[in-house]
PDB file of C-alpha atoms in Angstrom:
ATOM      1  CA  UNK A   1      -5.166  26.652  -0.593  1.00 78.00           C
ATOM      2  CA  UNK A   2      -6.421  23.185  -1.069  1.00 89.00           C
ATOM      3  CA  UNK A   3      -4.989  20.343  -2.461  1.00 93.00           C
ATOM      4  CA  UNK A   4      -6.659  16.938  -3.905  1.00 94.00           C
ATOM      5  CA  UNK A   5      -4.723  13.793  -3.709  1.00 96.00           C
ATOM      6  CA  UNK A   6      -5.805  11.646  -6.508  1.00 96.00           C
ATOM      7  CA  UNK A   7      -5.475   8.020  -5.811  1.00 96.00           C
ATOM      8  CA  UNK A   8      -8.190   5.571  -6.771  1.00 94.00           C
ATOM      9  CA  UNK A   9      -6.118   2.214  -6.594  1.00 94.00           C
ATOM     10  CA  UNK A  10      -5.622  -0.409  -4.040  1.00 93.00           C
ATOM     11  CA  UNK A  11      -5.467  -0.324  -0.075  1.00 94.00           C
ATOM     12  CA  UNK A  12      -1.579   0.060   0.140  1.00 94.00           C
ATOM     13  CA  UNK A  13      -1.614   2.869  -2.590  1.00 96.00           C
ATOM     14  CA  UNK A  14      -4.260   4.962  -0.680  1.00 97.00           C
ATOM     15  CA  UNK A  15      -2.700   4.394   2.839  1.00 97.00           C
ATOM     16  CA  UNK A  16       0.444   5.901   1.370  1.00 97.00           C
ATOM     17  CA  UNK A  17      -1.399   8.818   0.080  1.00 97.00           C
ATOM     18  CA  UNK A  18      -2.770   8.899   3.176  1.00 97.00           C
ATOM     19  CA  UNK A  19       0.407   9.239   5.150  1.00 95.00           C
ATOM     20  CA  UNK A  20       0.468  12.528   3.439  1.00 94.00           C
ATOM     21  CA  UNK A  21      -2.886  13.781   3.764  1.00 95.00           C
ATOM     22  CA  UNK A  22      -3.000  13.282   7.809  1.00 93.00           C
ATOM     23  CA  UNK A  23      -0.037  15.843   8.132  1.00 91.00           C
ATOM     24  CA  UNK A  24      -2.006  18.659   6.934  1.00 90.00           C
ATOM     25  CA  UNK A  25      -5.852  17.527   6.872  1.00 86.00           C
ATOM     26  CA  UNK A  26      -6.955  21.226   7.124  1.00 88.00           C
ATOM     27  CA  UNK A  27      -5.383  22.002   3.185  1.00 90.00           C
ATOM     28  CA  UNK A  28      -5.112  18.068   1.802  1.00 94.00           C
ATOM     29  CA  UNK A  29      -8.078  15.864   0.871  1.00 94.00           C
ATOM     30  CA  UNK A  30      -7.666  12.544  -0.374  1.00 96.00           C
ATOM     31  CA  UNK A  31      -9.801  11.041  -2.987  1.00 94.00           C
ATOM     32  CA  UNK A  32      -9.500   7.038  -3.162  1.00 94.00           C
ATOM     33  CA  UNK A  33     -11.998   4.605  -3.319  1.00 93.00           C
ATOM     34  CA  UNK A  34     -15.171   4.399  -1.248  1.00 92.00           C
ATOM     35  CA  UNK A  35     -14.320   0.718   0.502  1.00 93.00           C
ATOM     36  CA  UNK A  36     -11.043   2.380   1.870  1.00 96.00           C
ATOM     37  CA  UNK A  37     -12.652   4.802   3.964  1.00 96.00           C
ATOM     38  CA  UNK A  38     -13.399   3.024   6.925  1.00 97.00           C
ATOM     39  CA  UNK A  39     -10.364   1.704   7.865  1.00 97.00           C
ATOM     40  CA  UNK A  40      -8.300   4.944   6.862  1.00 97.00           C
ATOM     41  CA  UNK A  41     -10.658   6.587   9.132  1.00 97.00           C
ATOM     42  CA  UNK A  42     -10.300   4.288  11.999  1.00 96.00           C
ATOM     43  CA  UNK A  43      -6.622   4.310  11.632  1.00 95.00           C
ATOM     44  CA  UNK A  44      -6.837   8.274  11.590  1.00 94.00           C
ATOM     45  CA  UNK A  45      -8.996   8.361  14.542  1.00 92.00           C
ATOM     46  CA  UNK A  46     -11.108  10.254  11.612  1.00 93.00           C
ATOM     47  CA  UNK A  47      -9.057  12.956  11.300  1.00 93.00           C
ATOM     48  CA  UNK A  48      -8.911  12.546   7.225  1.00 95.00           C
ATOM     49  CA  UNK A  49     -10.897  14.500   4.783  1.00 92.00           C
ATOM     50  CA  UNK A  50     -11.870  11.910   2.148  1.00 93.00           C
ATOM     51  CA  UNK A  51     -13.615  12.064  -1.189  1.00 91.00           C
ATOM     52  CA  UNK A  52     -15.195   8.916  -2.410  1.00 90.00           C
ATOM     53  CA  UNK A  53     -13.268   7.911  -6.023  1.00 90.00           C
ATOM     54  CA  UNK A  54     -14.655   4.798  -7.404  1.00 88.00           C
ATOM     55  CA  UNK A  55     -13.551   4.178 -10.799  1.00 87.00           C
ATOM     56  CA  UNK A  56     -14.019   0.840 -12.655  1.00 83.00           C
ATOM     57  CA  UNK A  57     -10.950   0.651 -14.475  1.00 83.00           C
ATOM     58  CA  UNK A  58      -9.210   0.168 -11.246  1.00 82.00           C
ATOM     59  CA  UNK A  59     -10.468  -3.942 -10.898  1.00 71.00           C
ATOM     60  CA  UNK A  60      -9.335  -6.742 -12.997  1.00 60.00           C
ATOM     61  CA  UNK A  61     -12.609  -7.641 -13.530  1.00 56.00           C
ATOM     62  CA  UNK A  62     -14.492  -4.748 -14.663  1.00 55.00           C
ATOM     63  CA  UNK A  63     -12.404  -2.461 -16.879  1.00 54.00           C
ATOM     64  CA  UNK A  64     -14.553  -0.182 -18.629  1.00 57.00           C
ATOM     65  CA  UNK A  65     -11.610   2.228 -19.618  1.00 57.00           C
ATOM     66  CA  UNK A  66     -12.160   5.587 -19.120  1.00 55.00           C
ATOM     67  CA  UNK A  67     -15.816   5.626 -17.635  1.00 60.00           C
ATOM     68  CA  UNK A  68     -16.252   7.323 -14.907  1.00 61.00           C
ATOM     69  CA  UNK A  69     -18.599   4.849 -13.355  1.00 61.00           C
ATOM     70  CA  UNK A  70     -19.545   5.543  -9.599  1.00 59.00           C
ATOM     71  CA  UNK A  71     -17.476   8.227  -9.661  1.00 57.00           C
ATOM     72  CA  UNK A  72     -20.238  10.779 -11.153  1.00 58.00           C
ATOM     73  CA  UNK A  73     -20.827  10.836  -7.160  1.00 61.00           C
ATOM     74  CA  UNK A  74     -17.340  12.261  -6.713  1.00 63.00           C
ATOM     75  CA  UNK A  75     -18.493  15.143  -9.334  1.00 58.00           C
ATOM     76  CA  UNK A  76     -21.929  15.697  -7.304  1.00 58.00           C
ATOM     77  CA  UNK A  77     -19.665  15.919  -3.897  1.00 61.00           C
ATOM     78  CA  UNK A  78     -17.616  18.538  -5.503  1.00 61.00           C
ATOM     79  CA  UNK A  79     -20.257  20.884  -6.933  1.00 53.00           C
ATOM     80  CA  UNK A  80     -21.719  21.055  -3.266  1.00 50.00           C
ATOM     81  CA  UNK A  81     -18.389  21.012  -1.609  1.00 55.00           C
ATOM     82  CA  UNK A  82     -17.289  24.336   0.111  1.00 47.00           C
ATOM     83  CA  UNK A  83     -13.700  23.810  -0.395  1.00 59.00           C
ATOM     84  CA  UNK A  84     -12.277  25.104  -3.619  1.00 80.00           C
ATOM     85  CA  UNK A  85      -9.536  22.995  -4.995  1.00 85.00           C
ATOM     86  CA  UNK A  86      -6.666  24.729  -6.461  1.00 89.00           C
ATOM     87  CA  UNK A  87      -4.537  21.568  -7.269  1.00 94.00           C
ATOM     88  CA  UNK A  88      -4.840  17.676  -8.058  1.00 95.00           C
ATOM     89  CA  UNK A  89      -1.789  15.524  -7.410  1.00 97.00           C
ATOM     90  CA  UNK A  90      -1.171  12.106  -8.432  1.00 98.00           C
ATOM     91  CA  UNK A  91       2.172  10.068  -8.673  1.00 97.00           C
ATOM     92  CA  UNK A  92       0.975   6.920 -10.643  1.00 96.00           C
ATOM     93  CA  UNK A  93       1.946   7.739 -14.031  1.00 95.00           C
ATOM     94  CA  UNK A  94      -1.252   5.929 -15.378  1.00 94.00           C
ATOM     95  CA  UNK A  95      -3.094   8.338 -18.249  1.00 93.00           C
ATOM     96  CA  UNK A  96      -6.342   6.888 -17.381  1.00 91.00           C
ATOM     97  CA  UNK A  97      -5.934   8.908 -14.005  1.00 93.00           C
ATOM     98  CA  UNK A  98      -5.119  11.980 -16.018  1.00 94.00           C
ATOM     99  CA  UNK A  99      -8.128  11.684 -18.175  1.00 91.00           C
ATOM    100  CA  UNK A 100     -10.716  10.833 -15.021  1.00 89.00           C
ATOM    101  CA  UNK A 101      -9.176  13.714 -13.213  1.00 91.00           C
ATOM    102  CA  UNK A 102      -9.761  16.176 -15.557  1.00 89.00           C
ATOM    103  CA  UNK A 103     -13.299  14.845 -16.522  1.00 86.00           C
ATOM    104  CA  UNK A 104     -14.211  15.374 -12.706  1.00 86.00           C
ATOM    105  CA  UNK A 105     -12.119  18.329 -11.425  1.00 86.00           C
ATOM    106  CA  UNK A 106     -12.402  21.747 -13.222  1.00 82.00           C
ATOM    107  CA  UNK A 107     -10.846  25.147 -12.414  1.00 83.00           C
ATOM    108  CA  UNK A 108      -7.902  23.321 -10.660  1.00 89.00           C
ATOM    109  CA  UNK A 109      -3.845  22.782 -12.011  1.00 94.00           C
ATOM    110  CA  UNK A 110      -2.870  19.214 -12.214  1.00 96.00           C
ATOM    111  CA  UNK A 111       0.307  17.680 -11.365  1.00 97.00           C
ATOM    112  CA  UNK A 112       0.825  14.351 -12.295  1.00 97.00           C
ATOM    113  CA  UNK A 113       4.094  12.470 -12.222  1.00 97.00           C
ATOM    114  CA  UNK A 114       5.412   9.222 -12.221  1.00 96.00           C
ATOM    115  CA  UNK A 115       5.218   8.529 -15.768  1.00 97.00           C
ATOM    116  CA  UNK A 116       8.583   6.713 -16.323  1.00 96.00           C
ATOM    117  CA  UNK A 117       8.212   4.556 -13.259  1.00 96.00           C
ATOM    118  CA  UNK A 118       4.914   3.474 -14.654  1.00 96.00           C
ATOM    119  CA  UNK A 119       6.176   2.761 -18.345  1.00 96.00           C
ATOM    120  CA  UNK A 120       9.215   0.876 -16.713  1.00 96.00           C
ATOM    121  CA  UNK A 121       6.848  -1.170 -14.743  1.00 94.00           C
ATOM    122  CA  UNK A 122       5.173  -1.867 -17.815  1.00 92.00           C
ATOM    123  CA  UNK A 123       7.772  -2.420 -20.450  1.00 94.00           C
ATOM    124  CA  UNK A 124      11.252  -3.907 -20.059  1.00 94.00           C
ATOM    125  CA  UNK A 125      12.723  -1.495 -22.328  1.00 95.00           C
ATOM    126  CA  UNK A 126      12.361   1.628 -19.907  1.00 96.00           C
ATOM    127  CA  UNK A 127      13.386  -0.755 -16.913  1.00 96.00           C
ATOM    128  CA  UNK A 128      16.810  -1.603 -18.142  1.00 96.00           C
ATOM    129  CA  UNK A 129      18.259   1.274 -16.552  1.00 96.00           C
ATOM    130  CA  UNK A 130      16.645   0.528 -12.893  1.00 96.00           C
ATOM    131  CA  UNK A 131      17.161  -3.144 -13.583  1.00 94.00           C
ATOM    132  CA  UNK A 132      20.921  -2.795 -13.945  1.00 94.00           C
ATOM    133  CA  UNK A 133      21.282  -0.001 -10.947  1.00 93.00           C
ATOM    134  CA  UNK A 134      21.952   3.157 -13.465  1.00 95.00           C
ATOM    135  CA  UNK A 135      18.864   4.796 -12.173  1.00 95.00           C
ATOM    136  CA  UNK A 136      17.686   4.684  -8.516  1.00 95.00           C
ATOM    137  CA  UNK A 137      14.228   3.501  -8.074  1.00 96.00           C
ATOM    138  CA  UNK A 138      11.512   6.004  -6.636  1.00 96.00           C
ATOM    139  CA  UNK A 139       9.900   5.366  -3.359  1.00 96.00           C
ATOM    140  CA  UNK A 140       6.294   5.791  -3.251  1.00 97.00           C
ATOM    141  CA  UNK A 141       6.517   7.766   0.184  1.00 96.00           C
ATOM    142  CA  UNK A 142       9.209   9.727  -1.124  1.00 95.00           C
ATOM    143  CA  UNK A 143       7.376  10.789  -4.040  1.00 96.00           C
ATOM    144  CA  UNK A 144       4.016  11.852  -2.665  1.00 97.00           C
ATOM    145  CA  UNK A 145       6.336  13.998   0.015  1.00 95.00           C
ATOM    146  CA  UNK A 146       7.978  15.675  -2.766  1.00 95.00           C
ATOM    147  CA  UNK A 147       4.836  16.597  -4.880  1.00 96.00           C
ATOM    148  CA  UNK A 148       2.980  17.948  -1.993  1.00 95.00           C
ATOM    149  CA  UNK A 149       5.932  19.797  -1.041  1.00 93.00           C
ATOM    150  CA  UNK A 150       6.272  18.417   2.458  1.00 91.00           C
ATOM    151  CA  UNK A 151       9.766  17.852   3.904  1.00 90.00           C
ATOM    152  CA  UNK A 152      10.281  13.792   4.444  1.00 87.00           C
ATOM    153  CA  UNK A 153      11.462  14.286   7.585  1.00 87.00           C
ATOM    154  CA  UNK A 154       7.871  15.135   8.583  1.00 84.00           C
ATOM    155  CA  UNK A 155       6.511  11.985   7.321  1.00 82.00           C
ATOM    156  CA  UNK A 156       9.339  10.043   9.088  1.00 82.00           C
ATOM    157  CA  UNK A 157       8.528  11.208  12.368  1.00 80.00           C
ATOM    158  CA  UNK A 158       4.787  10.450  11.895  1.00 75.00           C
ATOM    159  CA  UNK A 159       5.319   6.970  10.969  1.00 72.00           C
ATOM    160  CA  UNK A 160       8.397   6.403  13.649  1.00 70.00           C
ATOM    161  CA  UNK A 161       6.344   6.746  16.611  1.00 65.00           C
ATOM    162  CA  UNK A 162       6.427   3.274  17.619  1.00 64.00           C
ATOM    163  CA  UNK A 163       4.666   3.294  21.301  1.00 65.00           C
ATOM    164  CA  UNK A 164       6.081   0.742  24.122  1.00 65.00           C
ATOM    165  CA  UNK A 165       4.360  -2.585  24.435  1.00 68.00           C
ATOM    166  CA  UNK A 166       4.406  -4.976  26.825  1.00 70.00           C
ATOM    167  CA  UNK A 167       6.427  -8.238  26.640  1.00 74.00           C
ATOM    168  CA  UNK A 168       3.442 -10.608  26.084  1.00 83.00           C
ATOM    169  CA  UNK A 169       1.948  -8.496  23.760  1.00 90.00           C
ATOM    170  CA  UNK A 170       1.616 -10.787  20.496  1.00 94.00           C
ATOM    171  CA  UNK A 171       3.549 -11.240  17.358  1.00 95.00           C
ATOM    172  CA  UNK A 172       1.029 -10.688  14.313  1.00 97.00           C
ATOM    173  CA  UNK A 173       1.724 -12.557  10.973  1.00 97.00           C
ATOM    174  CA  UNK A 174      -0.729 -11.118   8.491  1.00 96.00           C
ATOM    175  CA  UNK A 175      -0.677 -13.627   5.251  1.00 93.00           C
ATOM    176  CA  UNK A 176      -2.866 -11.802   3.324  1.00 85.00           C
ATOM    177  CA  UNK A 177      -2.206 -10.966  -0.416  1.00 81.00           C
ATOM    178  CA  UNK A 178      -4.284 -10.445  -3.703  1.00 77.00           C
ATOM    179  CA  UNK A 179      -2.166 -13.193  -5.200  1.00 80.00           C
ATOM    180  CA  UNK A 180      -0.545 -16.498  -3.882  1.00 82.00           C
ATOM    181  CA  UNK A 181       2.489 -15.221  -5.754  1.00 84.00           C
ATOM    182  CA  UNK A 182       2.972 -12.117  -3.105  1.00 88.00           C
ATOM    183  CA  UNK A 183       2.451 -14.235  -0.164  1.00 92.00           C
ATOM    184  CA  UNK A 184       4.943 -15.819   2.066  1.00 93.00           C
ATOM    185  CA  UNK A 185       4.957 -19.467   1.854  1.00 93.00           C
ATOM    186  CA  UNK A 186       6.536 -20.525   5.482  1.00 95.00           C
ATOM    187  CA  UNK A 187       4.016 -19.236   7.872  1.00 95.00           C
ATOM    188  CA  UNK A 188       3.665 -22.279   9.438  1.00 95.00           C
ATOM    189  CA  UNK A 189       7.372 -23.055  10.433  1.00 96.00           C
ATOM    190  CA  UNK A 190       7.898 -19.664  10.913  1.00 96.00           C
ATOM    191  CA  UNK A 191       4.859 -19.425  13.784  1.00 96.00           C
ATOM    192  CA  UNK A 192       6.658 -22.319  15.143  1.00 96.00           C
ATOM    193  CA  UNK A 193       9.768 -20.930  15.752  1.00 96.00           C
ATOM    194  CA  UNK A 194       8.170 -18.111  17.166  1.00 95.00           C
ATOM    195  CA  UNK A 195       6.282 -19.878  19.432  1.00 95.00           C
ATOM    196  CA  UNK A 196       9.215 -22.104  20.450  1.00 95.00           C
ATOM    197  CA  UNK A 197      11.048 -18.791  21.365  1.00 92.00           C
ATOM    198  CA  UNK A 198       8.512 -17.804  23.882  1.00 92.00           C
ATOM    199  CA  UNK A 199       6.060 -15.330  21.827  1.00 93.00           C
ATOM    200  CA  UNK A 200       2.277 -15.366  21.545  1.00 95.00           C
ATOM    201  CA  UNK A 201       1.657 -15.494  17.870  1.00 96.00           C
ATOM    202  CA  UNK A 202      -1.616 -14.395  16.144  1.00 97.00           C
ATOM    203  CA  UNK A 203      -2.059 -15.441  12.260  1.00 97.00           C
ATOM    204  CA  UNK A 204      -4.472 -13.027  10.565  1.00 97.00           C
ATOM    205  CA  UNK A 205      -5.816 -13.088   7.003  1.00 95.00           C
ATOM    206  CA  UNK A 206      -8.435 -10.942   5.023  1.00 91.00           C
ATOM    207  CA  UNK A 207     -11.772 -12.118   4.486  1.00 90.00           C
ATOM    208  CA  UNK A 208     -10.943 -14.003   0.991  1.00 87.00           C
ATOM    209  CA  UNK A 209      -7.382 -14.433   1.429  1.00 89.00           C
ATOM    210  CA  UNK A 210      -6.180 -18.041   0.182  1.00 88.00           C
ATOM    211  CA  UNK A 211      -3.979 -19.531   3.019  1.00 90.00           C
ATOM    212  CA  UNK A 212      -0.396 -20.898   2.916  1.00 89.00           C
ATOM    213  CA  UNK A 213       0.242 -24.157   3.005  1.00 86.00           C
ATOM    214  CA  UNK A 214       0.168 -26.047   6.355  1.00 88.00           C
ATOM    215  CA  UNK A 215      -2.263 -23.091   7.725  1.00 91.00           C
ATOM    216  CA  UNK A 216      -5.640 -23.840   8.244  1.00 91.00           C
ATOM    217  CA  UNK A 217      -8.754 -21.941   8.829  1.00 92.00           C
ATOM    218  CA  UNK A 218      -8.686 -22.795  12.559  1.00 93.00           C
ATOM    219  CA  UNK A 219      -5.268 -21.141  12.905  1.00 94.00           C
ATOM    220  CA  UNK A 220      -6.258 -17.740  11.410  1.00 95.00           C
ATOM    221  CA  UNK A 221      -8.092 -14.989  12.311  1.00 95.00           C
ATOM    222  CA  UNK A 222      -9.978 -12.856   9.907  1.00 96.00           C
ATOM    223  CA  UNK A 223     -10.649  -9.458  11.342  1.00 95.00           C
ATOM    224  CA  UNK A 224     -13.206  -6.827  10.124  1.00 95.00           C
ATOM    225  CA  UNK A 225     -11.529  -3.502   9.515  1.00 96.00           C
ATOM    226  CA  UNK A 226     -12.179  -2.217  13.475  1.00 96.00           C
ATOM    227  CA  UNK A 227     -10.848  -5.648  14.819  1.00 97.00           C
ATOM    228  CA  UNK A 228      -7.969  -5.547  12.269  1.00 96.00           C
ATOM    229  CA  UNK A 229      -6.824  -2.216  13.361  1.00 96.00           C
ATOM    230  CA  UNK A 230      -7.011  -3.043  17.088  1.00 95.00           C
ATOM    231  CA  UNK A 231      -5.059  -6.609  16.552  1.00 95.00           C
ATOM    232  CA  UNK A 232      -2.264  -4.303  15.054  1.00 95.00           C
ATOM    233  CA  UNK A 233      -2.217  -1.756  17.258  1.00 93.00           C
ATOM    234  CA  UNK A 234      -2.052  -4.196  20.186  1.00 93.00           C
ATOM    235  CA  UNK A 235       1.005  -5.998  18.669  1.00 94.00           C
ATOM    236  CA  UNK A 236       4.422  -6.041  19.449  1.00 91.00           C
ATOM    237  CA  UNK A 237       5.763  -6.755  16.134  1.00 92.00           C
ATOM    238  CA  UNK A 238       4.062  -7.221  12.667  1.00 96.00           C
ATOM    239  CA  UNK A 239       5.171  -9.557   9.991  1.00 97.00           C
ATOM    240  CA  UNK A 240       3.992  -9.210   6.563  1.00 95.00           C
ATOM    241  CA  UNK A 241       4.508  -9.612   2.945  1.00 93.00           C
ATOM    242  CA  UNK A 242       4.316  -6.281   0.725  1.00 90.00           C
ATOM    243  CA  UNK A 243       0.812  -5.494   0.746  1.00 90.00           C
ATOM    244  CA  UNK A 244      -1.942  -3.294   2.306  1.00 92.00           C
ATOM    245  CA  UNK A 245      -1.528  -4.977   5.787  1.00 95.00           C
ATOM    246  CA  UNK A 246       2.196  -3.872   5.572  1.00 95.00           C
ATOM    247  CA  UNK A 247       1.300  -0.027   5.012  1.00 96.00           C
ATOM    248  CA  UNK A 248      -1.356  -0.295   7.685  1.00 96.00           C
ATOM    249  CA  UNK A 249       0.862  -1.664  10.202  1.00 95.00           C
ATOM    250  CA  UNK A 250       3.538   1.467   9.187  1.00 94.00           C
ATOM    251  CA  UNK A 251       0.616   3.791   9.221  1.00 95.00           C
ATOM    252  CA  UNK A 252      -0.716   2.845  12.781  1.00 94.00           C
ATOM    253  CA  UNK A 253       3.194   3.245  14.040  1.00 91.00           C
ATOM    254  CA  UNK A 254       3.490  -0.954  14.906  1.00 92.00           C
ATOM    255  CA  UNK A 255       7.220  -2.316  14.722  1.00 92.00           C
ATOM    256  CA  UNK A 256       6.921  -3.947  11.128  1.00 94.00           C
ATOM    257  CA  UNK A 257       8.941  -6.674   9.341  1.00 96.00           C
ATOM    258  CA  UNK A 258       8.021  -6.750   5.489  1.00 96.00           C
ATOM    259  CA  UNK A 259       8.831  -9.835   3.392  1.00 95.00           C
ATOM    260  CA  UNK A 260       9.632  -9.516  -0.077  1.00 93.00           C
ATOM    261  CA  UNK A 261      10.163 -11.564  -3.456  1.00 91.00           C
ATOM    262  CA  UNK A 262       8.367 -10.615  -6.201  1.00 89.00           C
ATOM    263  CA  UNK A 263       8.873  -6.682  -6.524  1.00 92.00           C
ATOM    264  CA  UNK A 264      11.430  -4.275  -5.366  1.00 94.00           C
ATOM    265  CA  UNK A 265      10.364  -3.269  -1.856  1.00 95.00           C
ATOM    266  CA  UNK A 266      12.514  -0.068  -2.284  1.00 95.00           C
ATOM    267  CA  UNK A 267       9.597   1.356  -4.156  1.00 96.00           C
ATOM    268  CA  UNK A 268       6.871   0.633  -1.774  1.00 96.00           C
ATOM    269  CA  UNK A 269       8.500   0.547   1.805  1.00 95.00           C
ATOM    270  CA  UNK A 270       7.304   3.133   4.549  1.00 95.00           C
ATOM    271  CA  UNK A 271       9.354   4.899   6.588  1.00 93.00           C
ATOM    272  CA  UNK A 272      10.725   2.894   9.706  1.00 89.00           C
ATOM    273  CA  UNK A 273       9.775  -0.331   8.308  1.00 93.00           C
ATOM    274  CA  UNK A 274      12.197  -3.406   8.173  1.00 93.00           C
ATOM    275  CA  UNK A 275      12.677  -5.088   4.888  1.00 95.00           C
ATOM    276  CA  UNK A 276      13.846  -8.476   4.136  1.00 95.00           C
ATOM    277  CA  UNK A 277      13.965  -9.342   0.543  1.00 93.00           C
ATOM    278  CA  UNK A 278      15.048 -12.465  -1.228  1.00 91.00           C
ATOM    279  CA  UNK A 279      18.313 -11.977  -3.513  1.00 90.00           C
ATOM    280  CA  UNK A 280      15.953 -13.015  -6.563  1.00 88.00           C
ATOM    281  CA  UNK A 281      13.890 -10.181  -5.831  1.00 92.00           C
ATOM    282  CA  UNK A 282      13.638  -7.657  -8.569  1.00 92.00           C
ATOM    283  CA  UNK A 283      16.126  -4.555  -8.553  1.00 93.00           C
ATOM    284  CA  UNK A 284      13.939  -2.353 -11.111  1.00 95.00           C
ATOM    285  CA  UNK A 285      10.145  -1.706 -11.238  1.00 96.00           C
ATOM    286  CA  UNK A 286       9.284  -4.706 -13.139  1.00 94.00           C
ATOM    287  CA  UNK A 287       8.258  -7.407 -10.778  1.00 92.00           C
ATOM    288  CA  UNK A 288       9.025 -11.085 -11.538  1.00 87.00           C
ATOM    289  CA  UNK A 289       7.323 -12.576 -14.527  1.00 83.00           C
ATOM    290  CA  UNK A 290       4.515 -14.519 -11.997  1.00 77.00           C
ATOM    291  CA  UNK A 291       3.647 -11.749 -10.171  1.00 78.00           C
ATOM    292  CA  UNK A 292      -0.162 -11.866 -11.139  1.00 73.00           C
ATOM    293  CA  UNK A 293      -0.542 -15.398 -10.141  1.00 75.00           C
ATOM    294  CA  UNK A 294      -1.188 -17.812  -7.964  1.00 73.00           C
ATOM    295  CA  UNK A 295       2.219 -19.441  -8.558  1.00 80.00           C
ATOM    296  CA  UNK A 296       3.885 -19.853  -5.071  1.00 83.00           C
ATOM    297  CA  UNK A 297       7.444 -18.766  -5.711  1.00 83.00           C
ATOM    298  CA  UNK A 298      10.483 -20.130  -4.274  1.00 86.00           C
ATOM    299  CA  UNK A 299      13.710 -18.173  -2.655  1.00 88.00           C
ATOM    300  CA  UNK A 300      11.726 -16.512   0.082  1.00 93.00           C
ATOM    301  CA  UNK A 301      13.794 -15.475   3.191  1.00 94.00           C
ATOM    302  CA  UNK A 302      13.642 -18.501   5.303  1.00 95.00           C
ATOM    303  CA  UNK A 303      12.001 -18.536   9.010  1.00 95.00           C
ATOM    304  CA  UNK A 304      15.219 -18.392  10.614  1.00 95.00           C
ATOM    305  CA  UNK A 305      16.382 -15.419   8.297  1.00 95.00           C
ATOM    306  CA  UNK A 306      13.164 -14.036   9.688  1.00 95.00           C
ATOM    307  CA  UNK A 307      13.763 -14.588  12.979  1.00 94.00           C
ATOM    308  CA  UNK A 308      17.199 -12.848  12.646  1.00 91.00           C
ATOM    309  CA  UNK A 309      15.823  -9.946  11.317  1.00 89.00           C
ATOM    310  CA  UNK A 310      13.382  -9.318  14.155  1.00 85.00           C
ATOM    311  CA  UNK A 311      14.207  -6.336  16.402  1.00 63.00           C
ATOM    312  CA  UNK A 312      14.688  -7.086  20.228  1.00 59.00           C
TER     313      UNK A 312
END
């Protein structure tokens, strides 16, 4: 029996699914956007069974609703693949994924869940019971483990393997975020406090990431995938916002502190990662109003609070 995890969306989504796929790579294929394949194989030492899944509707600038686009190559790859996929699984609850999966894959059963969380994220009415605490928010790592039938304890063991690091290993702050609203705005002050406490500090960003106020390009490294994986693996601790780098650091077994303000970190938090959230963070599925914007949000945890949350 071969299971295909259908996850065409962002890096963080792909890494969450990869955390499950790496537990039984002989029977699980992860279908995700091909731009994430390099970093996933680097992080997993080439152990993942990956399939390209490049669907145009996942990008904000080229929606083409229900078009398969470059995913036609996935159809070709499946026809020549010796594996027989018996089940296709998704936890996102997006009807576009359901339609695309049925067009691409034949002769399998489809286990698609997450419809209520997806509706709650999009519509305030559906989010009310989660916002007011009558219903709990589903963690995506738990959801994937449940959908595949893998004990969550197995996932926890894989994510909690923190290798011992030398005391002089650097503390890495990754400022990457697609939107400024998700970016921790007090990086300069936090870096200064860390250095004052005797830490070596490295500030990382993605190739096109905007930088927080007070941080110049001269203060930041923008590593390519191989160098990024090496930086994270060699770190003593990683501090990041709720983002792809947070999931990557957790996947690599790094000691990680996640800072959250504009969405409920409970939905996204990897096993073994410490979260420090603003009291103003949402309790349900819907993010704050300025989530998809470059608005710089107030109310983040202070650098002093971050320092107090770091593990010894």
